[in-house]
Amino acid sequence: MSVLQALDIGLAFLVFAVAAWTIFAPGAFAATVGYVVYGLLLSLVWIRLFAVDVALTEAAIGSGVTGVLLIGAAARLRAAETAGSEKSLSGSPRLLVAVLCVLVAMALAGVVLLLPDQGPSLAPQSMQHLPETGLGNPVTAVLIAYRAFDTMLEKVVLVLAVVGVWSLAADQYWGGAPGEARAERPEPTLAFLAQILAPLGILVGIHVFWVGADAPGGAFQGGAILAAMWIIVMMARLTEAPQTEAFWLRLALVAGPVVFLAAGVAGAIFAGGFFAYPPGFAKPAILFIEAFMVLSIAVTLPMLVAGPPRREPRQ
Amino acid sequence: MTEFLLATAGVILFTVAVGLVRILGGPGDADRLMAAQLIGTGGIGALLLISAATGAHGVEDVALGLALLAAFASAAFVNSAAPAEAPDPADGR
Amino acid sequence: MSLVVDLFSVVAIGAGVFFFLAGTVGLLRFPDPLSRLHALTKADNLGLGLVVLGLLPRSESLLSALKLIAIWALVQLAGATAAQLVGRAVRRKGTAA
Amino acid sequence: MTSATLAGLIGAVLVGLGLYGLIANPQPLRKILAFNLMGSGVFLVFGIVARKGAAAGLQADPVPQAMVITGIVVAFAASALAVALVLRLFEAAGRATLDPDAWAKPPDGGAGAE
């Protein structure tokens, strides 16, 4: 057994142990912290699968932004947890569920073991057409060129999620701002962290977006890092979330999908196919679309974390 | 050398795992947040070592992303716990 | 030349691993949250710092070396502020936390 | 056993664990966590399909990778919506349980749900 194999087995065991902790931990807060740890370990696993783009997404969204969302929720729901003595499944139903889940896991594991060593692959095709897009990163090419429609609809899903979250607001708060108000005296340590982190993070976010054309990275990852920076500034309460009725906010939320769709329609008119890019002009078009996607993601994720409006709209 | 880098990554992950066993279980939330902090640092260290050994490209950016977000769990905890602990005059409606 | 670089990497990374170990031992042994926090920051500062130092001469380009240093600096910042935040939360709740 | 197969096996175990948590844990937040765990298990299984499709000088097939990236973002959006629902339920009713028996009884103090 090589050192690398031993490392892989150790990592797998660690992932399993932390995952089991998030399921069986005694309290919700302990479970959510476990989930944050788990997300970080998962990005290590993605590195071992040589999927660096995915590792970057998992690190930024799976661990970072989701962690903020869940830890915030767990801290707020602590009162509910102690008040409600909820019946946990027990006795034979619990055993039945456990057996069912073991069977599902074993069936899946069987499928995994039966997979051929060299599976069918679209990698040759995606590399073959890569020069036409002008990009160097095939994953970005898949996202914005080969499967552009898919990615565009996924942006629509994000907008719908924001609409869903906002529609949970109480009537009088509709159009108001979510989250905490700006603090007169912010917690000094948190403010210090946010003030140093945010400029650096904005730099890193734009860098990740920009290199995404040719190296691991891209609009999702860059946008998620930018989103995280807005979240930390809001958490430090140096600034407050905008009014949800603000026109600029709504414009920024839909800019990504709208520009993407417009580019798709333009492709149908000028390049002979829906979401086709004119030859020789593909890379600028892709970067143009991506820039608006970064903007939309950087605005959408903080709005999803901030939750529904909780203050009355200012006139 | 590759073997050495991988072995050290393994040792770091192992020590971090031992630390996790101790603090993920508590007793307090503070200890649990330390778990997130510890795995952040150890994970980044292991990540850098593994990428140096296996030659996966672009891993520095992943580590950079993780480093940027390393304090987020603690920040989220303080942010959501603070209003209940000490009401801020700016907060009241 | 490469032997010298390798030796440097081995010494620095080995020392880094030692501080990770020391931090973990501190976590296991120290009785109260504040001193455990103290042990934790050693792993942040020195452990990762020495690992980064050992990897620096192996980096492919100046940009990736700069990124390595930036990673360490960011982890320092995160570790220091998180320790402050957690420590304050501990004190606010008394020793029970 | 290759590292890809190992990751796939872990993915399978994660799906099982997540499914168990989704069914057996009573609290809605824990169910959201379990669901996310299950989702990431599916992503991992898909990820090894990418790794086993390594060809043309690439170390992994880019198409599944891109789909996993979209999946992670959509999973986050779904979790955010679910968390918002649970928090709203808690705000409106003072409790966040999914147990129908608990809702049949008025809460302590008889304040009722708004």
Coordinates of C-alpha atoms in Angstrom, one line a residue:
Chain A
M1 CA 0.0 0.0 0.0
S2 CA 1.5 3.3 -1.0
V3 CA 1.5 6.4 1.2
L4 CA -1.1 8.0 -1.1
Q5 CA -3.5 5.1 -0.7
A6 CA -3.1 5.2 3.1
L7 CA -3.8 9.0 3.0
D8 CA -6.9 8.4 0.9
I9 CA -8.2 5.8 3.2
G10 CA -7.6 8.0 6.2
L11 CA -9.3 10.9 4.5
A12 CA -12.3 8.7 3.6
F13 CA -12.6 7.5 7.2
L14 CA -12.4 11.1 8.5
V15 CA -15.2 12.2 6.1
F16 CA -17.3 9.3 7.2
A17 CA -16.7 10.0 10.9
V18 CA -17.6 13.7 10.6
A19 CA -20.6 12.9 8.4
A20 CA -21.9 10.4 11.0
W21 CA -21.3 13.1 13.7
T22 CA -23.6 15.6 11.8
I23 CA -26.3 12.9 11.8
F24 CA -25.9 11.6 15.3
A25 CA -24.7 14.7 17.2
P26 CA -26.7 15.5 20.4
G27 CA -27.6 19.0 19.5
A28 CA -28.3 21.0 16.3
F29 CA -25.5 23.4 16.8
A30 CA -22.9 20.6 17.2
A31 CA -24.3 19.0 14.1
T32 CA -24.0 22.2 12.0
V33 CA -20.4 22.8 13.1
G34 CA -19.8 19.2 12.1
Y35 CA -21.3 20.1 8.7
V36 CA -18.9 23.0 8.2
V37 CA -15.9 20.6 9.0
Y38 CA -17.4 18.1 6.6
G39 CA -17.6 20.6 3.8
L40 CA -13.9 21.4 4.2
L41 CA -13.0 17.8 4.1
L42 CA -15.1 17.2 1.1
S43 CA -13.1 19.8 -0.8
L44 CA -10.0 17.8 0.0
V45 CA -11.7 14.7 -1.5
W46 CA -12.5 16.7 -4.6
I47 CA -8.9 17.7 -4.9
R48 CA -8.0 14.0 -4.8
L49 CA -10.4 13.4 -7.6
F50 CA -8.6 16.2 -9.6
A51 CA -11.8 18.2 -9.8
V52 CA -10.3 21.5 -8.6
D53 CA -13.2 23.6 -10.0
V54 CA -15.6 21.5 -7.9
A55 CA -13.3 21.8 -4.8
L56 CA -13.3 25.5 -5.1
T57 CA -17.1 25.6 -5.3
E58 CA -17.4 23.3 -2.4
A59 CA -15.0 25.3 -0.3
A60 CA -16.7 28.6 -1.0
I61 CA -20.4 27.6 -1.0
G62 CA -20.6 24.1 0.5
S63 CA -18.5 25.0 3.6
G64 CA -18.3 28.8 3.9
V65 CA -21.6 30.3 2.9
T66 CA -23.8 27.3 3.8
G67 CA -22.0 27.3 7.2
V68 CA -23.0 30.8 7.9
L69 CA -26.6 30.1 6.9
L70 CA -26.8 26.9 9.0
I71 CA -24.9 28.2 12.1
G72 CA -27.1 31.3 12.2
A73 CA -30.2 29.2 11.9
A74 CA -29.0 26.7 14.6
A75 CA -28.3 29.5 17.0
R76 CA -31.7 31.1 16.5
L77 CA -33.5 27.8 16.7
R78 CA -31.9 26.9 20.0
A79 CA -34.9 28.0 21.9
A80 CA -37.1 25.7 19.8
E81 CA -34.8 22.8 20.4
T82 CA -35.0 23.0 24.2
A83 CA -38.7 23.8 24.3
G84 CA -39.9 21.0 22.1
S85 CA -39.4 17.5 23.4
E86 CA -39.6 16.0 20.0
K87 CA -40.1 12.3 19.6
S88 CA -37.1 10.7 18.0
L89 CA -37.8 7.6 16.0
S90 CA -37.3 4.6 18.3
G91 CA -37.6 0.9 18.5
S92 CA -38.4 -1.2 15.5
P93 CA -39.3 1.6 13.1
R94 CA -35.8 3.0 13.7
L95 CA -34.2 -0.3 13.0
L96 CA -36.3 -0.7 9.9
V97 CA -35.1 2.7 8.6
A98 CA -31.5 1.8 9.5
V99 CA -31.7 -1.4 7.5
L100 CA -33.3 0.4 4.6
C101 CA -30.5 3.0 4.5
V102 CA -27.8 0.3 4.8
L103 CA -29.4 -1.5 1.8
V104 CA -29.5 1.8 -0.2
A105 CA -25.9 2.5 0.6
M106 CA -24.8 -1.1 -0.3
A107 CA -26.7 -1.0 -3.6
L108 CA -25.0 2.3 -4.5
A109 CA -21.6 0.9 -3.4
G110 CA -22.2 -2.1 -5.6
V111 CA -22.9 0.2 -8.5
V112 CA -19.6 2.1 -7.8
L113 CA -17.6 -1.2 -7.7
L114 CA -19.2 -2.4 -10.9
L115 CA -18.2 0.8 -12.8
P116 CA -15.6 0.1 -15.5
D117 CA -12.1 1.5 -14.9
Q118 CA -12.4 3.6 -18.0
G119 CA -15.9 4.9 -18.4
P120 CA -17.6 6.7 -21.3
S121 CA -16.3 10.2 -21.5
L122 CA -17.2 13.4 -23.2
A123 CA -13.7 14.8 -22.4
P124 CA -12.3 14.2 -26.0
Q125 CA -15.3 16.1 -27.5
S126 CA -15.0 19.0 -25.1
M127 CA -11.3 19.3 -25.7
Q128 CA -11.8 19.1 -29.4
H129 CA -14.1 22.1 -29.5
L130 CA -12.3 24.0 -26.8
P131 CA -10.3 26.2 -29.3
E132 CA -13.6 27.4 -30.8
T133 CA -14.6 28.9 -27.5
G134 CA -11.2 30.6 -27.0
L135 CA -11.2 29.2 -23.4
G136 CA -8.5 27.1 -21.7
N137 CA -10.7 25.6 -18.9
P138 CA -13.0 22.9 -20.3
V139 CA -15.2 23.1 -17.2
T140 CA -16.0 26.8 -17.9
A141 CA -16.6 25.9 -21.5
V142 CA -19.1 23.2 -20.5
L143 CA -20.9 25.7 -18.1
I144 CA -21.1 28.7 -20.4
A145 CA -20.9 27.2 -23.9
Y146 CA -21.8 23.5 -24.3
R147 CA -24.4 23.4 -21.7
A148 CA -25.3 27.1 -21.5
F149 CA -29.0 26.6 -21.4
D150 CA -28.6 24.5 -18.3
T151 CA -26.5 27.1 -16.5
M152 CA -28.9 29.9 -17.5
L153 CA -31.8 28.0 -16.0
E154 CA -29.8 27.4 -12.9
K155 CA -29.4 31.1 -12.5
V156 CA -33.2 31.4 -12.8
V157 CA -33.5 28.9 -10.0
L158 CA -31.4 31.1 -7.8
V159 CA -33.7 34.1 -8.5
L160 CA -36.7 32.0 -7.8
A161 CA -35.1 31.0 -4.5
V162 CA -34.7 34.6 -3.5
V163 CA -38.3 35.3 -4.5
G164 CA -39.3 32.3 -2.3
V165 CA -37.4 33.6 0.7
W166 CA -38.6 37.1 0.3
S167 CA -42.2 36.0 0.0
L168 CA -42.0 34.6 3.6
A169 CA -41.9 38.1 4.9
A170 CA -44.7 39.3 7.1
D171 CA -47.0 41.6 5.3
Q172 CA -45.9 44.8 6.9
Y173 CA -42.2 44.1 6.2
W174 CA -42.7 43.5 2.4
G175 CA -40.1 45.6 0.6
G176 CA -38.1 46.2 3.8
A177 CA -34.6 45.2 4.6
P178 CA -33.6 41.7 5.9
G179 CA -31.1 41.0 8.6
E180 CA -29.7 43.1 11.4
A181 CA -29.6 46.9 11.4
R182 CA -26.3 48.7 11.1
A183 CA -24.7 48.9 14.5
E184 CA -23.7 52.1 16.1
R185 CA -20.7 50.4 17.7
P186 CA -20.0 47.2 15.8
E187 CA -18.3 44.4 17.7
P188 CA -14.7 45.6 17.3
T189 CA -13.0 42.3 16.5
L190 CA -15.6 41.3 13.9
A191 CA -15.4 44.8 12.4
F192 CA -11.6 44.6 12.2
L193 CA -11.8 41.2 10.5
A194 CA -14.4 42.4 8.0
Q195 CA -12.4 45.6 7.2
I196 CA -9.3 43.6 6.4
L197 CA -10.9 40.6 4.8
A198 CA -13.3 42.3 2.5
P199 CA -10.8 44.2 0.2
L200 CA -8.6 41.1 0.0
G201 CA -11.5 38.8 -0.7
I202 CA -12.8 41.1 -3.4
L203 CA -9.4 40.9 -5.1
V204 CA -9.3 37.1 -4.7
G205 CA -12.9 36.8 -6.0
I206 CA -12.2 38.8 -9.1
H207 CA -9.0 36.9 -9.6
V208 CA -10.8 33.5 -9.4
F209 CA -13.4 34.7 -11.9
W210 CA -10.8 36.0 -14.3
V211 CA -8.5 33.0 -14.3
G212 CA -11.5 30.8 -14.6
A213 CA -11.3 31.1 -18.4
D214 CA -8.0 29.2 -18.5
A215 CA -7.5 27.6 -15.1
P216 CA -9.7 26.3 -12.3
G217 CA -12.1 28.9 -11.2
G218 CA -14.9 30.8 -12.9
A219 CA -18.1 32.8 -12.4
F220 CA -19.6 30.6 -9.7
Q221 CA -16.5 30.4 -7.5
G222 CA -15.6 34.0 -7.9
G223 CA -19.1 35.2 -7.4
A224 CA -19.4 33.0 -4.2
I225 CA -16.2 34.5 -2.7
L226 CA -17.5 38.0 -3.5
A227 CA -20.8 37.1 -1.9
A228 CA -19.0 35.8 1.2
M229 CA -17.3 39.2 1.5
W230 CA -20.6 41.0 1.5
I231 CA -21.9 38.6 4.1
I232 CA -18.9 39.2 6.4
V233 CA -19.4 43.0 6.1
M234 CA -23.1 42.6 6.9
M235 CA -22.3 40.2 9.8
A236 CA -19.9 42.7 11.3
R237 CA -22.8 45.1 11.0
L238 CA -20.7 47.7 9.2
T239 CA -23.4 47.9 6.7
E240 CA -26.9 46.7 6.5
A241 CA -28.7 44.6 3.9
P242 CA -30.5 46.8 1.3
Q243 CA -34.2 47.3 1.1
T244 CA -35.6 44.4 -0.9
E245 CA -37.6 46.9 -2.9
A246 CA -34.5 48.7 -4.1
F247 CA -34.5 48.8 -7.8
W248 CA -30.7 48.4 -8.1
L249 CA -30.8 45.3 -6.0
R250 CA -33.5 43.7 -8.1
L251 CA -31.7 44.6 -11.3
A252 CA -28.5 43.0 -10.0
L253 CA -30.4 39.9 -9.0
V254 CA -31.8 39.3 -12.5
A255 CA -28.9 40.7 -14.5
G256 CA -27.1 37.4 -14.8
P257 CA -30.0 35.3 -16.2
V258 CA -31.3 38.2 -18.3
V259 CA -28.0 38.9 -20.0
F260 CA -27.4 35.2 -20.4
L261 CA -30.8 34.7 -22.1
A262 CA -30.3 37.8 -24.2
A263 CA -27.0 36.4 -25.4
G264 CA -28.7 33.1 -26.2
V265 CA -31.4 34.8 -28.3
A266 CA -28.7 37.0 -30.0
G267 CA -26.9 33.7 -30.8
A268 CA -30.1 32.5 -32.5
I269 CA -30.2 35.6 -34.7
F270 CA -26.6 36.2 -35.4
A271 CA -24.8 32.9 -35.1
G272 CA -27.4 30.5 -36.3
G273 CA -28.4 28.7 -33.1
F274 CA -29.8 29.3 -29.7
F275 CA -26.9 30.0 -27.3
A276 CA -24.4 29.8 -30.3
Y277 CA -21.6 32.2 -30.1
P278 CA -20.2 33.8 -33.3
P279 CA -16.9 32.3 -34.3
G280 CA -13.9 34.4 -33.2
F281 CA -16.1 36.3 -30.8
A282 CA -16.8 33.5 -28.4
K283 CA -14.4 34.3 -25.6
P284 CA -15.4 38.0 -25.2
A285 CA -19.1 37.0 -25.3
I286 CA -18.5 34.3 -22.6
L287 CA -16.6 36.7 -20.4
F288 CA -19.3 39.3 -20.8
I289 CA -22.0 36.9 -19.7
E290 CA -19.8 35.7 -16.9
A291 CA -19.3 39.1 -15.6
F292 CA -23.0 39.6 -15.1
M293 CA -23.3 36.1 -13.6
V294 CA -20.7 37.0 -11.0
L295 CA -22.7 40.1 -10.2
S296 CA -25.9 38.2 -9.8
I297 CA -24.3 35.4 -7.7
A298 CA -22.5 37.9 -5.5
V299 CA -25.9 39.6 -4.7
T300 CA -28.1 36.4 -4.7
L301 CA -26.1 34.4 -2.1
P302 CA -26.0 37.1 0.6
M303 CA -29.7 37.8 0.1
L304 CA -30.4 34.1 0.5
V305 CA -28.4 34.0 3.8
A306 CA -30.0 37.2 5.1
G307 CA -33.5 35.7 4.8
P308 CA -36.8 37.4 4.4
P309 CA -37.3 41.2 5.1
R310 CA -37.6 41.8 8.9
R311 CA -38.0 45.6 9.0
E312 CA -40.6 47.9 7.6
P313 CA -39.6 49.6 4.4
R314 CA -38.3 53.2 4.8
Q315 CA -40.0 55.7 2.6
Chain B
M1 CA 10.2 13.7 -1.4
T2 CA 6.7 13.1 -2.7
E3 CA 6.2 10.4 -0.1
F4 CA 7.4 12.7 2.6
L5 CA 5.0 15.5 1.6
L6 CA 2.1 13.0 1.5
A7 CA 3.1 11.4 4.8
T8 CA 3.2 14.8 6.5
A9 CA -0.2 15.6 5.1
G10 CA -1.4 12.4 6.6
V11 CA 0.1 13.1 10.0
I12 CA -1.4 16.6 10.0
L13 CA -4.8 15.2 9.1
F14 CA -4.5 12.5 11.7
T15 CA -3.6 14.9 14.5
V16 CA -6.4 17.2 13.4
A17 CA -8.7 14.2 13.5
V18 CA -7.6 13.4 17.1
G19 CA -8.2 17.0 18.1
L20 CA -11.6 16.9 16.5
V21 CA -12.7 13.9 18.6
R22 CA -11.8 15.9 21.6
I23 CA -13.5 19.2 20.8
L24 CA -16.4 18.5 18.4
G25 CA -18.1 16.8 21.4
G26 CA -17.9 20.0 23.4
P27 CA -18.6 20.5 26.2
G28 CA -19.4 24.1 25.1
D29 CA -20.1 25.7 21.8
A30 CA -16.7 27.5 22.0
D31 CA -15.0 24.1 21.8
R32 CA -17.0 23.1 18.8
L33 CA -16.1 26.4 17.0
M34 CA -12.5 25.6 17.8
A35 CA -13.0 22.3 15.9
A36 CA -14.0 24.3 12.8
Q37 CA -11.0 26.5 13.3
L38 CA -8.6 23.6 13.7
I39 CA -9.8 21.7 10.7
G40 CA -9.6 24.9 8.7
T41 CA -5.9 25.3 9.5
G42 CA -5.0 21.6 9.3
G43 CA -7.1 21.1 6.1
I44 CA -5.3 24.0 4.4
G45 CA -1.9 22.6 5.4
A46 CA -2.8 19.1 4.2
L47 CA -4.3 20.6 1.0
L48 CA -1.1 22.5 0.2
L49 CA 1.1 19.4 0.9
I50 CA -1.1 17.1 -1.2
S51 CA -1.2 19.5 -4.1
A52 CA 2.6 19.9 -3.9
A53 CA 3.0 16.1 -4.0
T54 CA 0.4 15.2 -6.6
G55 CA 0.9 18.2 -8.8
A56 CA -2.8 19.1 -9.1
H57 CA -3.0 22.6 -10.7
G58 CA -4.9 25.6 -9.3
V59 CA -5.0 24.2 -5.7
E60 CA -3.6 27.4 -4.2
D61 CA -6.8 29.2 -5.1
V62 CA -8.8 26.6 -3.3
A63 CA -6.6 27.1 -0.2
L64 CA -6.9 30.8 -0.6
G65 CA -10.7 30.5 -0.7
L66 CA -10.6 28.3 2.4
A67 CA -8.3 30.7 4.2
L68 CA -10.6 33.6 3.4
L69 CA -13.6 31.8 4.8
A70 CA -11.7 30.3 7.8
A71 CA -13.2 32.6 10.4
F72 CA -16.8 32.6 9.0
A73 CA -18.1 29.9 11.4
S74 CA -17.0 31.8 14.4
A75 CA -18.2 35.1 13.0
A76 CA -21.6 33.6 12.2
F77 CA -21.8 32.3 15.8
V78 CA -20.9 35.6 17.4
N79 CA -23.2 37.4 15.1
S80 CA -26.3 35.3 15.8
A81 CA -25.6 34.9 19.5
A82 CA -24.8 38.5 20.3
P83 CA -28.2 40.2 20.2
A84 CA -29.7 37.7 22.6
E85 CA -26.7 38.0 25.0
A86 CA -26.4 41.8 25.2
P87 CA -29.1 43.8 23.6
D88 CA -27.7 46.5 21.5
P89 CA -29.4 49.9 21.7
A90 CA -29.2 50.3 17.9
D91 CA -31.0 47.0 17.6
G92 CA -34.2 47.7 19.5
R93 CA -37.4 48.6 17.7
Chain C
M1 CA 21.2 22.4 -4.9
S2 CA 18.0 20.4 -4.9
L3 CA 19.3 18.4 -2.0
V4 CA 19.6 21.6 0.0
V5 CA 16.1 22.7 -0.9
D6 CA 14.7 19.2 0.0
L7 CA 16.5 19.3 3.3
F8 CA 15.1 22.8 4.0
S9 CA 11.6 21.6 3.2
V10 CA 11.9 18.5 5.3
V11 CA 13.1 20.5 8.3
A12 CA 10.6 23.2 8.0
I13 CA 7.6 21.0 7.3
G14 CA 8.6 18.6 10.0
A15 CA 8.8 21.4 12.5
G16 CA 5.3 22.5 11.3
V17 CA 3.9 19.1 11.9
F18 CA 5.4 19.2 15.4
F19 CA 3.4 22.4 16.2
F20 CA 0.2 20.8 14.8
L21 CA 0.9 17.9 17.2
A22 CA 1.6 20.2 20.1
G23 CA -1.6 22.1 19.4
T24 CA -3.6 18.9 19.4
V25 CA -1.9 17.7 22.6
G26 CA -2.9 21.0 24.2
L27 CA -6.4 20.6 23.0
L28 CA -6.5 17.2 24.6
R29 CA -4.8 18.1 27.9
F30 CA -5.9 21.6 28.8
P31 CA -8.8 21.8 31.2
D32 CA -10.6 25.0 30.2
P33 CA -11.8 26.5 26.9
L34 CA -9.5 29.6 27.1
S35 CA -6.3 27.6 27.4
R36 CA -7.5 25.2 24.7
L37 CA -7.9 28.3 22.5
H38 CA -4.4 29.2 23.3
A39 CA -3.1 25.8 22.2
L40 CA -5.2 26.0 19.0
T41 CA -3.6 29.3 17.9
K42 CA -0.2 27.6 18.0
A43 CA -1.2 25.3 15.2
D44 CA -2.5 28.2 13.2
N45 CA 0.5 30.4 13.5
L46 CA 3.5 28.2 13.7
G47 CA 2.2 24.9 12.3
L48 CA 0.8 26.3 9.0
G49 CA 3.5 29.0 8.9
L50 CA 6.3 26.4 8.9
V51 CA 4.5 24.2 6.4
V52 CA 4.2 27.2 4.1
L53 CA 7.8 28.1 4.6
G54 CA 8.8 24.6 3.7
L55 CA 6.7 24.6 0.5
L56 CA 7.9 28.1 -0.6
P57 CA 11.1 27.0 -2.4
R58 CA 9.1 24.3 -4.3
S59 CA 6.5 26.7 -5.7
E60 CA 6.4 26.9 -9.5
S61 CA 6.1 30.7 -9.9
L62 CA 6.4 33.9 -8.0
L63 CA 2.6 34.3 -8.1
S64 CA 2.0 30.9 -6.4
A65 CA 4.7 31.7 -3.8
L66 CA 2.9 35.0 -3.1
K67 CA -0.4 33.1 -2.8
L68 CA 1.2 30.7 -0.3
I69 CA 2.2 33.7 1.8
A70 CA -1.2 35.3 1.4
I71 CA -2.8 32.0 2.6
W72 CA -0.7 32.0 5.7
A73 CA -1.5 35.6 6.4
L74 CA -5.2 35.1 6.0
V75 CA -5.2 32.1 8.3
Q76 CA -3.3 34.1 10.8
L77 CA -5.9 36.8 10.6
A78 CA -8.8 34.3 10.8
G79 CA -7.2 32.4 13.7
A80 CA -6.5 35.6 15.7
T81 CA -9.9 37.1 15.2
A82 CA -11.8 33.8 15.7
A83 CA -9.8 33.2 18.9
Q84 CA -10.8 36.7 20.1
L85 CA -14.5 36.2 19.2
V86 CA -14.7 32.7 20.7
G87 CA -12.8 33.8 23.8
R88 CA -15.2 36.7 24.3
A89 CA -18.2 34.4 23.9
V90 CA -16.6 32.1 26.5
R91 CA -16.1 35.0 29.0
R92 CA -19.6 36.3 28.4
K93 CA -21.1 33.0 29.4
G94 CA -18.8 32.4 32.3
T95 CA -16.6 29.3 32.6
A96 CA -19.6 27.0 31.9
A97 CA -19.1 27.4 28.2
Chain D
M1 CA -8.6 0.1 -5.0
T2 CA -8.2 3.5 -6.7
S3 CA -8.9 6.7 -4.9
A4 CA -11.8 7.3 -7.3
T5 CA -13.5 4.0 -6.2
L6 CA -12.8 4.9 -2.6
A7 CA -14.5 8.3 -3.0
G8 CA -17.4 6.6 -4.7
L9 CA -17.8 4.2 -1.8
I10 CA -17.8 7.1 0.6
G11 CA -20.4 8.8 -1.6
A12 CA -22.6 5.7 -1.3
V13 CA -22.2 5.6 2.5
L14 CA -23.0 9.3 2.7
V15 CA -26.2 8.8 0.8
G16 CA -27.2 6.1 3.3
L17 CA -26.3 8.2 6.3
G18 CA -28.1 11.2 4.9
L19 CA -31.2 9.2 4.1
Y20 CA -31.2 7.8 7.7
G21 CA -30.9 11.3 9.1
L22 CA -33.6 12.6 6.9
I23 CA -36.0 10.0 8.1
A24 CA -35.0 9.5 11.7
N25 CA -34.1 13.0 13.0
P26 CA -37.2 14.8 14.1
Q27 CA -35.9 18.4 13.9
P28 CA -36.4 20.2 10.6
L29 CA -32.9 21.8 10.7
R30 CA -31.3 18.4 11.2
K31 CA -33.3 17.1 8.3
I32 CA -31.9 19.9 6.1
L33 CA -28.4 18.9 7.2
A34 CA -29.1 15.3 6.4
F35 CA -30.5 16.2 3.0
N36 CA -27.4 18.2 2.2
L37 CA -25.2 15.2 3.3
M38 CA -27.2 13.0 0.9
G39 CA -26.8 15.5 -1.9
S40 CA -23.1 15.7 -1.5
G41 CA -22.9 11.8 -1.5
V42 CA -24.7 11.9 -4.9
F43 CA -22.2 14.5 -6.1
L44 CA -19.3 12.3 -5.1
V45 CA -20.7 9.3 -6.9
F46 CA -21.1 11.5 -9.9
G47 CA -17.6 12.9 -9.3
I48 CA -16.0 9.5 -9.7
V49 CA -17.9 9.1 -13.0
A50 CA -16.0 12.2 -14.0
R51 CA -12.7 10.8 -12.7
K52 CA -13.2 7.5 -14.6
G53 CA -13.9 9.5 -17.7
A54 CA -10.4 11.0 -17.7
A55 CA -9.3 11.2 -21.3
A56 CA -7.8 13.5 -23.9
G57 CA -5.1 14.7 -21.5
L58 CA -7.7 15.7 -18.8
Q59 CA -7.6 14.2 -15.4
A60 CA -11.4 14.2 -15.2
D61 CA -14.3 14.5 -17.6
P62 CA -15.4 18.2 -17.5
V63 CA -19.1 17.6 -18.1
P64 CA -20.0 15.9 -14.8
Q65 CA -17.8 18.4 -13.0
A66 CA -19.7 21.3 -14.4
M67 CA -23.0 19.6 -13.5
V68 CA -21.8 19.0 -9.9
I69 CA -20.9 22.7 -9.7
T70 CA -24.4 23.7 -10.8
G71 CA -25.7 21.1 -8.3
I72 CA -23.8 22.5 -5.4
V73 CA -25.2 26.0 -6.1
V74 CA -28.8 24.8 -6.5
A75 CA -28.5 22.7 -3.3
F76 CA -27.4 25.8 -1.5
A77 CA -30.4 27.7 -2.8
A78 CA -32.8 25.0 -1.8
S79 CA -31.2 24.8 1.7
A80 CA -31.5 28.6 2.1
L81 CA -35.2 28.4 1.2
A82 CA -35.8 25.5 3.6
V83 CA -34.0 27.3 6.4
A84 CA -36.0 30.5 5.8
L85 CA -39.2 28.4 6.0
V86 CA -38.2 26.8 9.3
L87 CA -37.2 30.2 10.8
R88 CA -40.5 31.7 9.7
L89 CA -42.4 28.9 11.2
F90 CA -40.5 29.4 14.5
E91 CA -41.1 33.1 14.4
A92 CA -44.8 32.8 13.7
A93 CA -45.6 29.9 16.0
G94 CA -42.8 29.9 18.6
R95 CA -41.9 26.3 17.7
A96 CA -40.4 24.5 14.8
T97 CA -41.5 21.0 15.0
L98 CA -42.9 18.7 12.3
D99 CA -44.8 16.5 14.8
P100 CA -48.5 16.7 13.9
D101 CA -49.4 15.7 17.5
A102 CA -47.6 18.7 18.9
W103 CA -49.6 21.0 16.6
A104 CA -52.9 19.4 17.7
K105 CA -52.3 20.7 21.3
P106 CA -52.3 24.4 21.9
P107 CA -48.8 25.6 22.9
D108 CA -48.0 26.5 26.5
G109 CA -49.7 29.7 27.5
G110 CA -52.4 29.1 24.9
A111 CA -51.3 32.0 22.8
G112 CA -52.1 30.1 19.6
A113 CA -50.3 30.5 16.3
E114 CA -50.8 34.1 15.4

